[in-house]
């Protein structure tokens, strides 16, 4: 190591330290540089496409079971019974938020787009069971009662249609035939 | 200035005798007992001072880190987090004091106190003000150098006694680093001793009076001393194991180095020791290079006992805290060096430079008859 190298080493050290200290000084004296968001008091506005917690609008869900099949880690479970109009009615729709990895596959596949990501991200709980979220609010008895009422309504409507004559009922048959 | 300063020296025996004369009720007490009580009071003042400094210093350190890293720093305890350090202190005291099962119990307990005592014993010879110094030792500077090596023993003991490989590696590094850097630190403060012609810290400060209390600082005495000041700051940063050189405790590779196994108040003692050392080296730099307690444009010795001491204490602390802030600023600027880089810096750069400086200062003093540049300029103007 020659003398010139030695001295240039020293001057380089001095210059780089001065450079670094100038940068930290700039940040140190400028309070506007602070980027901290005081979380519990203020919250970040989440971006539009945030994949937060899932939410299923059960009124729009057609119980197609696609989300259950799609989920790579099987965290969605649903139960349903036959409704009055032969459509399935949800009795339970559970997502295990503790296992969900927010991949968004279930949301993409959902035909009526009833299953969506919200921008929620605060989901701490004391037990793991609390993380299994149930989206159907009513219990089984209420749902059965509602189906029975619906069935009665449908029967009444059918009777009324019969009483009114066979003409209005006629177009219903080809439609049914097409389905088969 | 000599006579004024001489009368306000705390010579414990004479103060004890004066107190006995002033209060005849306690006349029956022996002088040594009263002197001892005064000593204990002075020591308590120093300890309380260093504890407060440590508390506030740790808060400032974290706030500064926050500012520099575009964060906020502690902000929950008290307005702007200003009593965070009390919460930290309470936490440290209340925390469980863990001891590893296979540690060396005696040494493990002894180590934090050695580190703490080693760093805070330097306070004895810090000239806080015109007449405020715990003991104006004739060998002041050497005393600081000597007691501060207790820290390396504390670190080595702590690391060894923890029976942990991280601790041991950290302790070895710490001992090597502190012992190595003691040389440049000592060698870069020796020019000051040469200029003052005394080892006593109070004497060194007094030699920098006059010329408006600024221009006679050793910093401006001659180019070699100016350079020496920065060498001292660099070496002191390394000797106190501050961040660019905090190899004994670098988190990324050694968890906490020699402090890995320590918790609770024992960890607190190491922490206190670190801050105490920071204060001592900065105070020494102030006393040696920045004119100590000399008040700019005023003569502290002529202001009367109360105002002279108060103002000069304020000036001394301001200068010291500025240096502490610079040290913290440096701490949040530079990344950590490697061990080999650190040792190379010490032995290949700092040590030769300090010797070169010493030679330069000696020659300067010989050629210019002990006069500094400002003094010569002042002589030109009459
Ligand atoms: S987001 Fe992914 S992991 Fe979560 S429920 Fe939907 S498919 Fe399953
Ligand atoms: S994919 Fe959509 S519509 Fe189908 S069951 Fe799931 S949530 Fe309901």
Coordinates of C-alpha atoms and ligand atoms in Angstrom, one line a residue:
Chain A
X1 CA 0.0 0.0 0.0
X2 CA 1.6 3.2 -1.2
X3 CA 1.4 6.5 0.6
X4 CA -0.9 7.9 -2.1
X5 CA -3.4 5.0 -1.6
X6 CA -3.1 5.5 2.2
X7 CA -4.0 9.1 2.0
X8 CA -6.8 8.6 -0.6
X9 CA -8.2 5.9 1.8
X10 CA -8.4 8.5 4.6
X11 CA -9.9 11.2 2.4
X12 CA -12.4 8.8 1.0
X13 CA -13.5 7.8 4.5
X14 CA -13.9 11.5 5.5
X15 CA -15.8 12.3 2.3
X16 CA -18.2 9.3 2.5
X17 CA -18.9 9.9 6.2
X18 CA -19.7 13.6 5.4
X19 CA -21.9 12.5 2.6
X20 CA -23.8 10.1 4.8
X21 CA -24.2 12.6 7.6
X22 CA -25.5 15.2 5.2
X23 CA -28.2 12.8 4.1
X24 CA -29.2 11.8 7.6
X25 CA -29.2 15.5 8.6
X26 CA -31.6 16.2 5.8
X27 CA -34.0 13.6 7.0
X28 CA -33.3 14.4 10.7
X29 CA -34.3 18.0 10.5
X30 CA -37.3 17.7 8.2
X31 CA -40.3 16.6 10.2
X32 CA -42.4 16.3 7.0
X33 CA -40.4 13.3 6.0
X34 CA -42.2 11.2 8.6
X35 CA -44.3 8.6 6.9
X36 CA -45.8 7.0 9.9
X37 CA -49.5 6.6 10.1
X38 CA -50.7 6.6 13.7
X39 CA -52.6 3.4 13.2
X40 CA -55.3 3.1 15.8
X41 CA -56.2 6.8 15.5
X42 CA -55.8 7.0 11.7
X43 CA -56.1 4.3 9.1
X44 CA -54.7 3.8 5.7
X45 CA -57.1 4.0 2.8
X46 CA -56.7 0.6 1.3
X47 CA -56.2 0.3 -2.5
X48 CA -59.2 -0.6 -4.6
X49 CA -58.2 -4.2 -5.3
X50 CA -57.2 -5.1 -1.8
X51 CA -57.7 -8.7 -1.0
X52 CA -58.9 -8.3 2.5
X53 CA -61.3 -10.6 4.4
X54 CA -63.9 -12.3 2.3
X55 CA -67.6 -11.4 2.4
X56 CA -70.5 -13.4 0.9
X57 CA -73.7 -11.7 0.1
X58 CA -75.9 -14.8 0.9
X59 CA -79.0 -13.3 -0.7
X60 CA -77.3 -13.4 -4.1
X61 CA -75.4 -16.6 -3.6
X62 CA -76.7 -19.3 -6.0
X63 CA -75.2 -22.2 -4.0
X64 CA -73.3 -23.4 -7.0
X65 CA -70.5 -24.9 -4.8
X66 CA -67.8 -23.5 -7.1
X67 CA -66.0 -21.7 -4.4
X68 CA -65.8 -24.7 -2.2
X69 CA -64.3 -26.8 -5.1
X70 CA -61.9 -24.0 -6.1
X71 CA -60.4 -23.2 -2.8
X72 CA -56.9 -24.8 -2.7
X73 CA -56.9 -25.3 1.0
X74 CA -60.5 -26.2 1.6
X75 CA -61.4 -23.4 3.9
X76 CA -64.9 -22.8 2.7
X77 CA -67.7 -25.1 3.8
X78 CA -71.4 -24.7 2.9
X79 CA -74.6 -26.6 3.6
X80 CA -77.9 -26.2 1.9
X81 CA -81.3 -27.7 1.6
X82 CA -83.8 -27.8 -1.3
X83 CA -85.9 -24.7 -1.5
X84 CA -89.5 -24.5 -2.5
X85 CA -88.7 -23.6 -6.1
X86 CA -86.3 -26.5 -6.4
X87 CA -83.3 -24.2 -5.9
X88 CA -80.9 -24.7 -3.1
X89 CA -81.1 -22.5 -0.1
X90 CA -78.0 -21.9 2.1
X91 CA -78.3 -23.0 5.6
X92 CA -74.7 -22.4 6.5
X93 CA -71.7 -20.7 4.7
X94 CA -68.5 -20.8 6.6
X95 CA -65.0 -19.5 5.7
X96 CA -62.1 -20.3 8.0
X97 CA -60.3 -17.0 7.9
X98 CA -57.5 -18.4 9.9
X99 CA -56.6 -20.7 7.0
X100 CA -57.6 -18.5 4.0
X101 CA -54.5 -17.3 2.2
X102 CA -56.4 -14.6 0.3
X103 CA -55.6 -16.0 -3.1
X104 CA -58.8 -14.7 -4.5
X105 CA -59.6 -17.9 -6.6
X106 CA -63.0 -18.3 -5.0
X107 CA -63.9 -14.7 -5.7
X108 CA -62.9 -15.0 -9.3
X109 CA -64.9 -18.2 -9.9
X110 CA -68.1 -17.0 -8.2
X111 CA -70.7 -16.7 -11.0
X112 CA -73.0 -14.1 -9.5
X113 CA -70.0 -12.3 -7.9
X114 CA -71.7 -12.6 -4.5
X115 CA -68.4 -13.6 -2.9
X116 CA -66.1 -10.5 -2.7
X117 CA -63.0 -9.3 -0.9
X118 CA -63.5 -6.5 1.5
X119 CA -60.7 -4.2 2.5
X120 CA -60.8 -5.4 6.1
X121 CA -57.6 -6.6 7.7
X122 CA -58.1 -6.4 11.4
X123 CA -59.2 -9.8 12.5
X124 CA -57.4 -10.7 15.6
X125 CA -59.3 -13.0 18.0
X126 CA -58.7 -14.9 21.2
X127 CA -59.4 -18.3 19.8
X128 CA -59.1 -19.9 16.4
X129 CA -62.8 -20.8 16.4
X130 CA -63.6 -17.1 16.3
X131 CA -61.9 -16.9 13.0
X132 CA -64.4 -19.2 11.3
X133 CA -66.8 -16.7 10.0
X134 CA -70.5 -17.7 9.3
X135 CA -72.3 -15.6 6.8
X136 CA -75.8 -17.1 7.1
X137 CA -77.4 -15.3 10.0
X138 CA -80.6 -17.1 10.4
X139 CA -80.8 -20.6 12.0
X140 CA -82.1 -23.7 10.4
X141 CA -85.6 -23.5 11.8
X142 CA -86.2 -19.9 10.5
X143 CA -84.9 -20.9 7.1
X144 CA -87.2 -24.0 7.0
X145 CA -90.1 -21.8 8.1
X146 CA -89.3 -19.3 5.4
X147 CA -89.1 -22.1 2.8
X148 CA -92.5 -23.5 4.0
X149 CA -94.0 -20.1 3.7
X150 CA -92.5 -19.7 0.2
X151 CA -93.8 -23.1 -0.8
X152 CA -97.3 -22.2 0.5
X153 CA -97.2 -18.9 -1.5
X154 CA -96.1 -20.8 -4.6
X155 CA -98.9 -23.3 -4.2
X156 CA -101.4 -20.5 -3.7
X157 CA -100.1 -18.8 -6.8
X158 CA -100.3 -22.0 -8.8
X159 CA -103.9 -22.5 -7.6
X160 CA -104.8 -19.0 -8.6
X161 CA -103.2 -19.6 -12.0
X162 CA -105.2 -22.8 -12.4
X163 CA -108.4 -21.0 -11.4
X164 CA -107.6 -18.3 -13.9
X165 CA -107.4 -20.8 -16.7
X166 CA -104.9 -23.0 -18.4
X167 CA -103.6 -20.3 -20.8
X168 CA -101.1 -18.5 -18.5
X169 CA -99.6 -21.8 -17.3
X170 CA -99.0 -23.1 -20.8
X171 CA -95.7 -21.2 -21.5
X172 CA -94.2 -22.6 -18.3
X173 CA -94.2 -26.1 -19.6
X174 CA -91.8 -25.6 -22.6
X175 CA -89.5 -23.8 -20.4
X176 CA -89.5 -26.7 -18.0
X177 CA -89.0 -29.0 -21.0
X178 CA -86.0 -27.1 -22.1
X179 CA -84.3 -27.4 -18.7
X180 CA -84.6 -31.2 -18.9
Chain B
X1 CA -7.9 33.0 37.9
X2 CA -5.8 30.7 39.9
X3 CA -6.7 32.0 43.4
X4 CA -10.4 32.0 42.7
X5 CA -10.4 28.4 41.5
X6 CA -8.2 27.4 44.4
X7 CA -10.7 28.6 46.9
X8 CA -13.6 26.7 45.4
X9 CA -12.0 23.4 45.1
X10 CA -13.9 20.7 47.0
X11 CA -11.2 19.6 49.3
X12 CA -13.2 17.3 51.4
X13 CA -11.3 17.6 54.6
X14 CA -11.4 21.4 54.6
X15 CA -15.1 21.5 53.6
X16 CA -15.8 19.1 56.5
X17 CA -13.9 21.3 58.9
X18 CA -15.8 24.3 57.7
X19 CA -19.1 22.6 58.2
X20 CA -18.1 21.6 61.7
X21 CA -17.2 25.2 62.5
X22 CA -20.4 26.5 61.0
X23 CA -22.6 24.1 62.9
X24 CA -21.3 23.8 66.5
X25 CA -24.1 21.3 67.4
X26 CA -22.3 18.5 65.5
X27 CA -18.9 19.5 66.8
X28 CA -18.4 16.1 68.4
X29 CA -18.2 14.3 65.0
X30 CA -14.7 13.5 63.7
X31 CA -13.7 15.4 60.6
X32 CA -13.2 12.3 58.5
X33 CA -16.8 11.3 59.1
X34 CA -18.2 14.6 57.9
X35 CA -15.8 14.5 54.9
X36 CA -17.0 10.9 54.2
X37 CA -20.7 12.1 54.3
X38 CA -19.8 14.9 51.8
X39 CA -18.1 12.4 49.5
X40 CA -21.1 10.2 49.6
X41 CA -23.4 13.1 48.8
X42 CA -21.1 14.1 45.9
X43 CA -21.0 10.6 44.6
X44 CA -24.8 10.4 44.8
X45 CA -25.1 13.6 42.9
X46 CA -22.9 12.2 40.1
X47 CA -24.8 8.9 40.0
X48 CA -28.2 10.7 39.9
X49 CA -26.8 12.9 37.1
X50 CA -25.6 10.0 35.1
X51 CA -28.9 8.2 35.6
X52 CA -30.9 11.2 34.4
X53 CA -28.5 11.6 31.5
X54 CA -29.0 7.9 30.6
X55 CA -32.7 8.2 30.7
X56 CA -33.1 11.4 28.7
X57 CA -30.2 10.3 26.5
X58 CA -31.9 7.0 25.6
X59 CA -35.1 8.9 24.8
X60 CA -33.2 11.4 22.6
X61 CA -31.3 8.6 20.9
X62 CA -34.6 6.9 20.0
X63 CA -36.3 10.1 18.9
X64 CA -33.2 11.0 16.8
X65 CA -33.3 7.5 15.2
X66 CA -36.9 8.0 14.5
X67 CA -36.3 11.4 12.8
X68 CA -33.4 10.2 10.8
X69 CA -35.3 7.0 9.7
X70 CA -38.5 9.0 8.8
X71 CA -40.3 7.5 11.8
X72 CA -41.7 9.0 14.9
X73 CA -39.9 7.2 17.7
X74 CA -41.4 6.7 21.2
X75 CA -44.7 8.7 21.4
X76 CA -47.1 6.8 23.7
X77 CA -45.8 7.5 27.3
X78 CA -46.5 11.1 28.1
X79 CA -46.6 13.9 25.6
X80 CA -44.3 13.1 22.7
X81 CA -43.2 10.0 24.6
X82 CA -41.2 12.2 26.9
X83 CA -41.4 9.9 30.0
X84 CA -40.8 6.7 28.0
X85 CA -37.5 6.3 29.8
X86 CA -39.2 6.0 33.2
X87 CA -41.4 3.3 31.8
X88 CA -38.3 1.5 30.4
X89 CA -36.6 1.8 33.8
X90 CA -39.6 0.4 35.6
X91 CA -39.8 -2.4 33.1
X92 CA -36.1 -3.2 33.5
X93 CA -36.4 -3.4 37.2
X94 CA -39.5 -5.5 37.3
X95 CA -38.4 -8.0 34.6
X96 CA -37.4 -11.4 35.6
X97 CA -33.7 -11.7 36.2
X98 CA -32.8 -14.8 34.2
X99 CA -29.6 -16.7 34.8
X100 CA -28.5 -19.5 32.4
X101 CA -28.4 -22.8 34.2
X102 CA -24.7 -23.4 33.2
X103 CA -23.4 -19.9 33.8
X104 CA -20.6 -19.0 36.2
X105 CA -22.9 -17.5 38.8
X106 CA -20.4 -15.2 40.6
X107 CA -18.8 -13.8 37.5
X108 CA -22.2 -13.5 35.7
X109 CA -23.4 -11.3 38.6
X110 CA -20.2 -9.3 38.9
X111 CA -19.8 -8.4 35.2
X112 CA -22.5 -5.7 34.8
X113 CA -21.3 -3.9 37.9
X114 CA -17.7 -3.8 36.6
X115 CA -18.9 -2.4 33.3
X116 CA -21.0 0.2 35.0
X117 CA -18.4 1.2 37.6
X118 CA -15.7 1.3 34.9
X119 CA -17.6 3.7 32.8
X120 CA -19.0 5.9 35.5
X121 CA -15.8 6.2 37.5
X122 CA -14.5 8.5 34.9
X123 CA -17.0 11.1 36.2
X124 CA -14.7 11.7 39.1
X125 CA -12.4 13.9 37.1
X126 CA -14.9 15.5 34.8
X127 CA -14.6 19.3 35.3
X128 CA -18.2 20.3 35.3
X129 CA -17.7 23.9 36.2
X130 CA -15.3 26.4 37.6
X131 CA -15.4 24.8 41.0
X132 CA -17.4 21.6 40.3
X133 CA -15.2 18.6 40.0
X134 CA -15.5 15.6 42.3
X135 CA -11.7 15.2 42.7
X136 CA -9.1 17.2 40.7
X137 CA -6.6 14.4 40.4
X138 CA -3.1 15.2 39.3
X139 CA -3.2 12.3 36.9
X140 CA -6.8 13.0 35.7
X141 CA -6.5 11.9 32.1
X142 CA -4.5 8.8 32.9
X143 CA -7.1 7.9 35.6
X144 CA -9.9 8.0 33.1
X145 CA -7.9 5.8 30.7
X146 CA -7.1 3.4 33.5
X147 CA -10.6 3.0 34.9
X148 CA -12.3 2.8 31.6
X149 CA -10.5 -0.4 30.9
X150 CA -12.6 -2.0 33.6
X151 CA -15.3 -1.9 31.1
X152 CA -13.5 -4.4 28.9
X153 CA -13.0 -6.7 31.9
X154 CA -16.8 -6.4 32.6
X155 CA -17.6 -7.3 29.0
X156 CA -15.1 -10.2 28.9
X157 CA -16.4 -11.5 32.2
X158 CA -20.0 -11.2 31.1
X159 CA -19.4 -13.0 27.9
X160 CA -17.4 -15.7 29.4
X161 CA -19.7 -16.3 32.4
X162 CA -22.8 -16.6 30.2
X163 CA -21.6 -19.9 28.8
X164 CA -23.0 -19.0 25.4
X165 CA -21.0 -18.9 22.1
X166 CA -22.5 -15.7 20.9
X167 CA -21.7 -14.0 24.2
X168 CA -18.1 -15.4 24.1
X169 CA -17.5 -14.2 20.6
X170 CA -19.0 -10.8 21.4
X171 CA -16.9 -10.6 24.6
X172 CA -13.7 -11.5 22.7
X173 CA -14.4 -8.9 20.1
X174 CA -15.3 -6.3 22.8
X175 CA -12.1 -6.9 24.7
X176 CA -9.9 -6.8 21.5
X177 CA -11.7 -3.7 20.3
X178 CA -11.6 -1.7 23.6
X179 CA -7.9 -2.6 24.2
X180 CA -6.9 -1.7 20.7
X181 CA -8.8 1.6 20.6
X182 CA -7.5 2.7 24.0
X183 CA -4.2 3.5 22.2
X184 CA -5.5 6.0 19.7
X185 CA -7.8 7.5 22.3
X186 CA -5.0 8.0 24.7
X187 CA -2.6 9.1 22.0
X188 CA -5.0 11.7 20.6
X189 CA -5.6 13.2 24.0
X190 CA -1.9 13.5 24.8
X191 CA -1.3 16.5 22.6
X192 CA -3.8 18.3 24.8
X193 CA -1.7 17.4 27.8
X194 CA 1.4 18.7 26.1
X195 CA -0.3 22.1 25.5
X196 CA -1.6 22.4 29.0
X197 CA 1.5 21.0 30.6
X198 CA -0.6 19.1 33.1
X199 CA -2.6 15.8 33.4
X200 CA -5.2 17.3 35.6
X201 CA -8.4 17.9 33.7
X202 CA -9.2 21.1 35.5
X203 CA -5.8 22.4 34.7
X204 CA -6.3 21.5 31.0
X205 CA -9.6 23.4 30.9
X206 CA -8.0 26.4 32.7
X207 CA -5.2 26.6 30.1
X208 CA -7.8 27.3 27.4
X209 CA -9.1 30.5 28.9
X210 CA -8.6 34.0 27.5
X211 CA -9.1 35.3 24.0
X212 CA -12.9 35.6 24.4
X213 CA -13.1 32.1 25.7
X214 CA -13.4 30.6 22.2
X215 CA -10.2 31.3 20.3
X216 CA -8.0 29.8 22.9
X217 CA -9.6 26.4 22.6
X218 CA -7.2 23.6 22.0
X219 CA -9.2 22.8 18.9
X220 CA -7.9 26.0 17.2
X221 CA -4.5 25.9 18.7
X222 CA -2.8 24.4 15.6
X223 CA -3.7 22.2 12.7
X224 CA -2.4 19.1 14.4
X225 CA -4.7 19.6 17.3
X226 CA -7.6 20.3 15.1
X227 CA -7.0 17.0 13.3
X228 CA -6.4 15.3 16.6
X229 CA -9.9 16.2 17.9
X230 CA -11.5 14.3 15.1
X231 CA -9.2 11.3 15.5
X232 CA -10.2 11.4 19.2
X233 CA -13.9 11.4 18.4
X234 CA -13.6 8.5 16.0
X235 CA -11.5 6.5 18.3
X236 CA -13.8 7.3 21.2
X237 CA -16.8 6.2 19.2
X238 CA -15.1 2.9 18.7
X239 CA -13.9 2.6 22.3
X240 CA -17.4 3.0 23.6
X241 CA -18.7 0.5 21.1
X242 CA -21.1 2.9 19.4
X243 CA -22.9 1.8 16.3
X244 CA -20.5 1.9 13.4
X245 CA -18.2 0.0 15.6
X246 CA -20.6 -1.9 17.9
X247 CA -19.1 -5.3 17.0
X248 CA -19.3 -6.7 20.6
X249 CA -23.1 -6.6 20.4
X250 CA -24.0 -6.6 16.8
X251 CA -27.5 -7.9 16.6
X252 CA -27.4 -9.3 13.1
X253 CA -24.7 -11.9 13.8
X254 CA -24.4 -12.2 17.6
X255 CA -28.0 -11.5 18.9
X256 CA -26.8 -9.1 21.6
X257 CA -23.1 -10.2 21.9
X258 CA -22.0 -10.3 25.5
X259 CA -25.4 -9.2 26.7
X260 CA -27.3 -12.1 25.0
X261 CA -28.0 -13.9 28.3
X262 CA -28.6 -10.8 30.4
X263 CA -32.1 -9.5 31.2
X264 CA -33.8 -7.2 33.6
X265 CA -31.7 -4.9 35.7
X266 CA -28.4 -6.6 34.9
X267 CA -28.9 -5.8 31.3
X268 CA -29.8 -2.3 32.5
X269 CA -26.5 -1.9 34.1
X270 CA -24.7 -2.7 30.9
X271 CA -26.9 -0.2 29.2
X272 CA -26.2 2.4 31.8
X273 CA -22.5 1.8 31.5
X274 CA -22.6 2.3 27.8
X275 CA -24.3 5.7 28.2
X276 CA -22.0 6.7 31.1
X277 CA -19.1 6.0 28.9
X278 CA -20.6 8.0 26.1
X279 CA -20.9 10.9 28.4
X280 CA -17.4 10.6 29.8
X281 CA -15.7 10.5 26.5
X282 CA -17.7 13.5 25.2
X283 CA -17.0 15.4 28.4
X284 CA -13.4 14.6 28.0
X285 CA -13.4 15.9 24.4
X286 CA -15.1 19.0 25.6
X287 CA -12.6 19.6 28.4
X288 CA -9.6 18.7 26.2
X289 CA -10.5 20.4 23.0
X290 CA -13.6 22.7 23.3
X291 CA -12.5 24.9 26.1
X292 CA -14.4 23.0 28.8
X293 CA -16.5 25.3 31.0
X294 CA -15.1 28.5 29.6
X295 CA -18.0 30.8 28.9
X296 CA -17.6 32.7 25.6
X297 CA -16.9 36.4 26.2
X298 CA -17.1 36.1 30.0
X299 CA -14.7 35.1 32.7
X300 CA -16.3 32.4 34.7
X301 CA -13.8 32.9 37.6
X302 CA -14.9 36.5 38.1
X303 CA -18.7 36.0 38.2
X304 CA -18.9 35.0 41.8
X305 CA -19.3 31.6 43.2
X306 CA -23.0 30.9 42.3
X307 CA -23.3 32.5 38.9
X308 CA -19.8 31.4 37.8
X309 CA -20.5 27.8 38.6
X310 CA -24.0 27.8 37.2
X311 CA -23.1 29.5 33.9
X312 CA -20.0 27.5 33.4
X313 CA -21.9 24.2 34.2
X314 CA -24.5 25.2 31.6
X315 CA -21.8 25.9 29.0
X316 CA -19.9 22.7 29.7
X317 CA -23.1 20.6 29.5
X318 CA -24.2 22.3 26.3
X319 CA -20.9 21.6 24.6
X320 CA -20.9 18.0 25.9
X321 CA -24.4 17.3 24.9
X322 CA -23.7 18.7 21.4
X323 CA -20.9 16.2 21.1
X324 CA -23.2 13.4 22.4
X325 CA -25.8 14.4 19.7
X326 CA -23.1 14.3 17.0
X327 CA -22.1 10.9 18.2
X328 CA -25.7 9.7 18.0
X329 CA -26.1 11.3 14.6
X330 CA -23.0 9.3 13.4
X331 CA -24.5 6.3 15.0
X332 CA -27.6 6.4 12.8
X333 CA -25.7 7.3 9.7
X334 CA -23.0 4.7 9.2
X335 CA -23.4 0.9 8.7
X336 CA -21.5 -1.4 10.9
X337 CA -17.9 -2.2 10.0
X338 CA -16.4 -5.7 9.8
X339 CA -14.0 -6.9 12.5
X340 CA -11.0 -6.8 10.1
X341 CA -12.0 -3.4 8.9
X342 CA -12.2 -2.2 12.4
X343 CA -8.8 -3.5 13.4
X344 CA -7.3 -2.3 10.2
X345 CA -8.7 1.2 10.9
X346 CA -7.2 1.2 14.4
X347 CA -3.8 -0.2 13.8
X348 CA -3.0 1.0 10.2
X349 CA -4.7 4.4 10.2
X350 CA -5.6 5.8 13.7
X351 CA -2.5 4.7 15.6
X352 CA 0.0 6.0 13.0
X353 CA -2.0 9.2 12.6
X354 CA -2.1 9.9 16.3
X355 CA 1.7 9.3 16.6
X356 CA 2.2 11.6 13.6
X357 CA 0.0 14.2 15.3
X358 CA 1.9 13.9 18.5
X359 CA 5.1 14.5 16.7
X360 CA 3.6 17.5 14.9
X361 CA 2.2 19.0 18.1
X362 CA 5.5 18.5 19.9
X363 CA 7.4 20.2 17.1
X364 CA 4.9 23.0 17.0
X365 CA 5.2 23.6 20.7
X366 CA 9.0 23.6 20.4
X367 CA 9.2 25.9 17.4
X368 CA 6.6 28.4 18.4
X369 CA 7.3 28.4 22.1
X370 CA 3.9 26.9 23.1
X371 CA 1.8 29.5 21.3
X372 CA -1.2 28.6 19.2
X373 CA -2.3 30.3 16.0
X374 CA -5.0 32.4 17.6
X375 CA -2.6 33.6 20.2
X376 CA -0.1 34.6 17.6
X377 CA -2.7 36.5 15.6
X378 CA -3.8 38.2 18.8
X379 CA -0.1 39.1 19.4
X380 CA 0.1 40.6 15.9
X381 CA -2.8 43.0 16.8
X382 CA -1.2 43.9 20.1
Ligands
LIG1 S1 -59.3 -16.6 -1.1 FE1 -58.3 -18.5 -1.7 S2 -57.9 -19.6 0.2 FE2 -59.3 -18.0 0.7 S3 -61.3 -19.0 0.7 FE3 -60.9 -18.1 -1.4 S4 -60.0 -19.8 -2.5 FE4 -59.9 -20.3 -0.4
LIG2 S1 -69.2 -19.5 -5.9 FE1 -70.4 -17.8 -5.3 S2 -72.5 -18.3 -5.8 FE2 -71.3 -20.2 -5.9 S3 -71.6 -21.1 -3.8 FE3 -69.7 -19.9 -3.8 S4 -70.4 -17.9 -3.1 FE4 -72.2 -18.9 -3.7

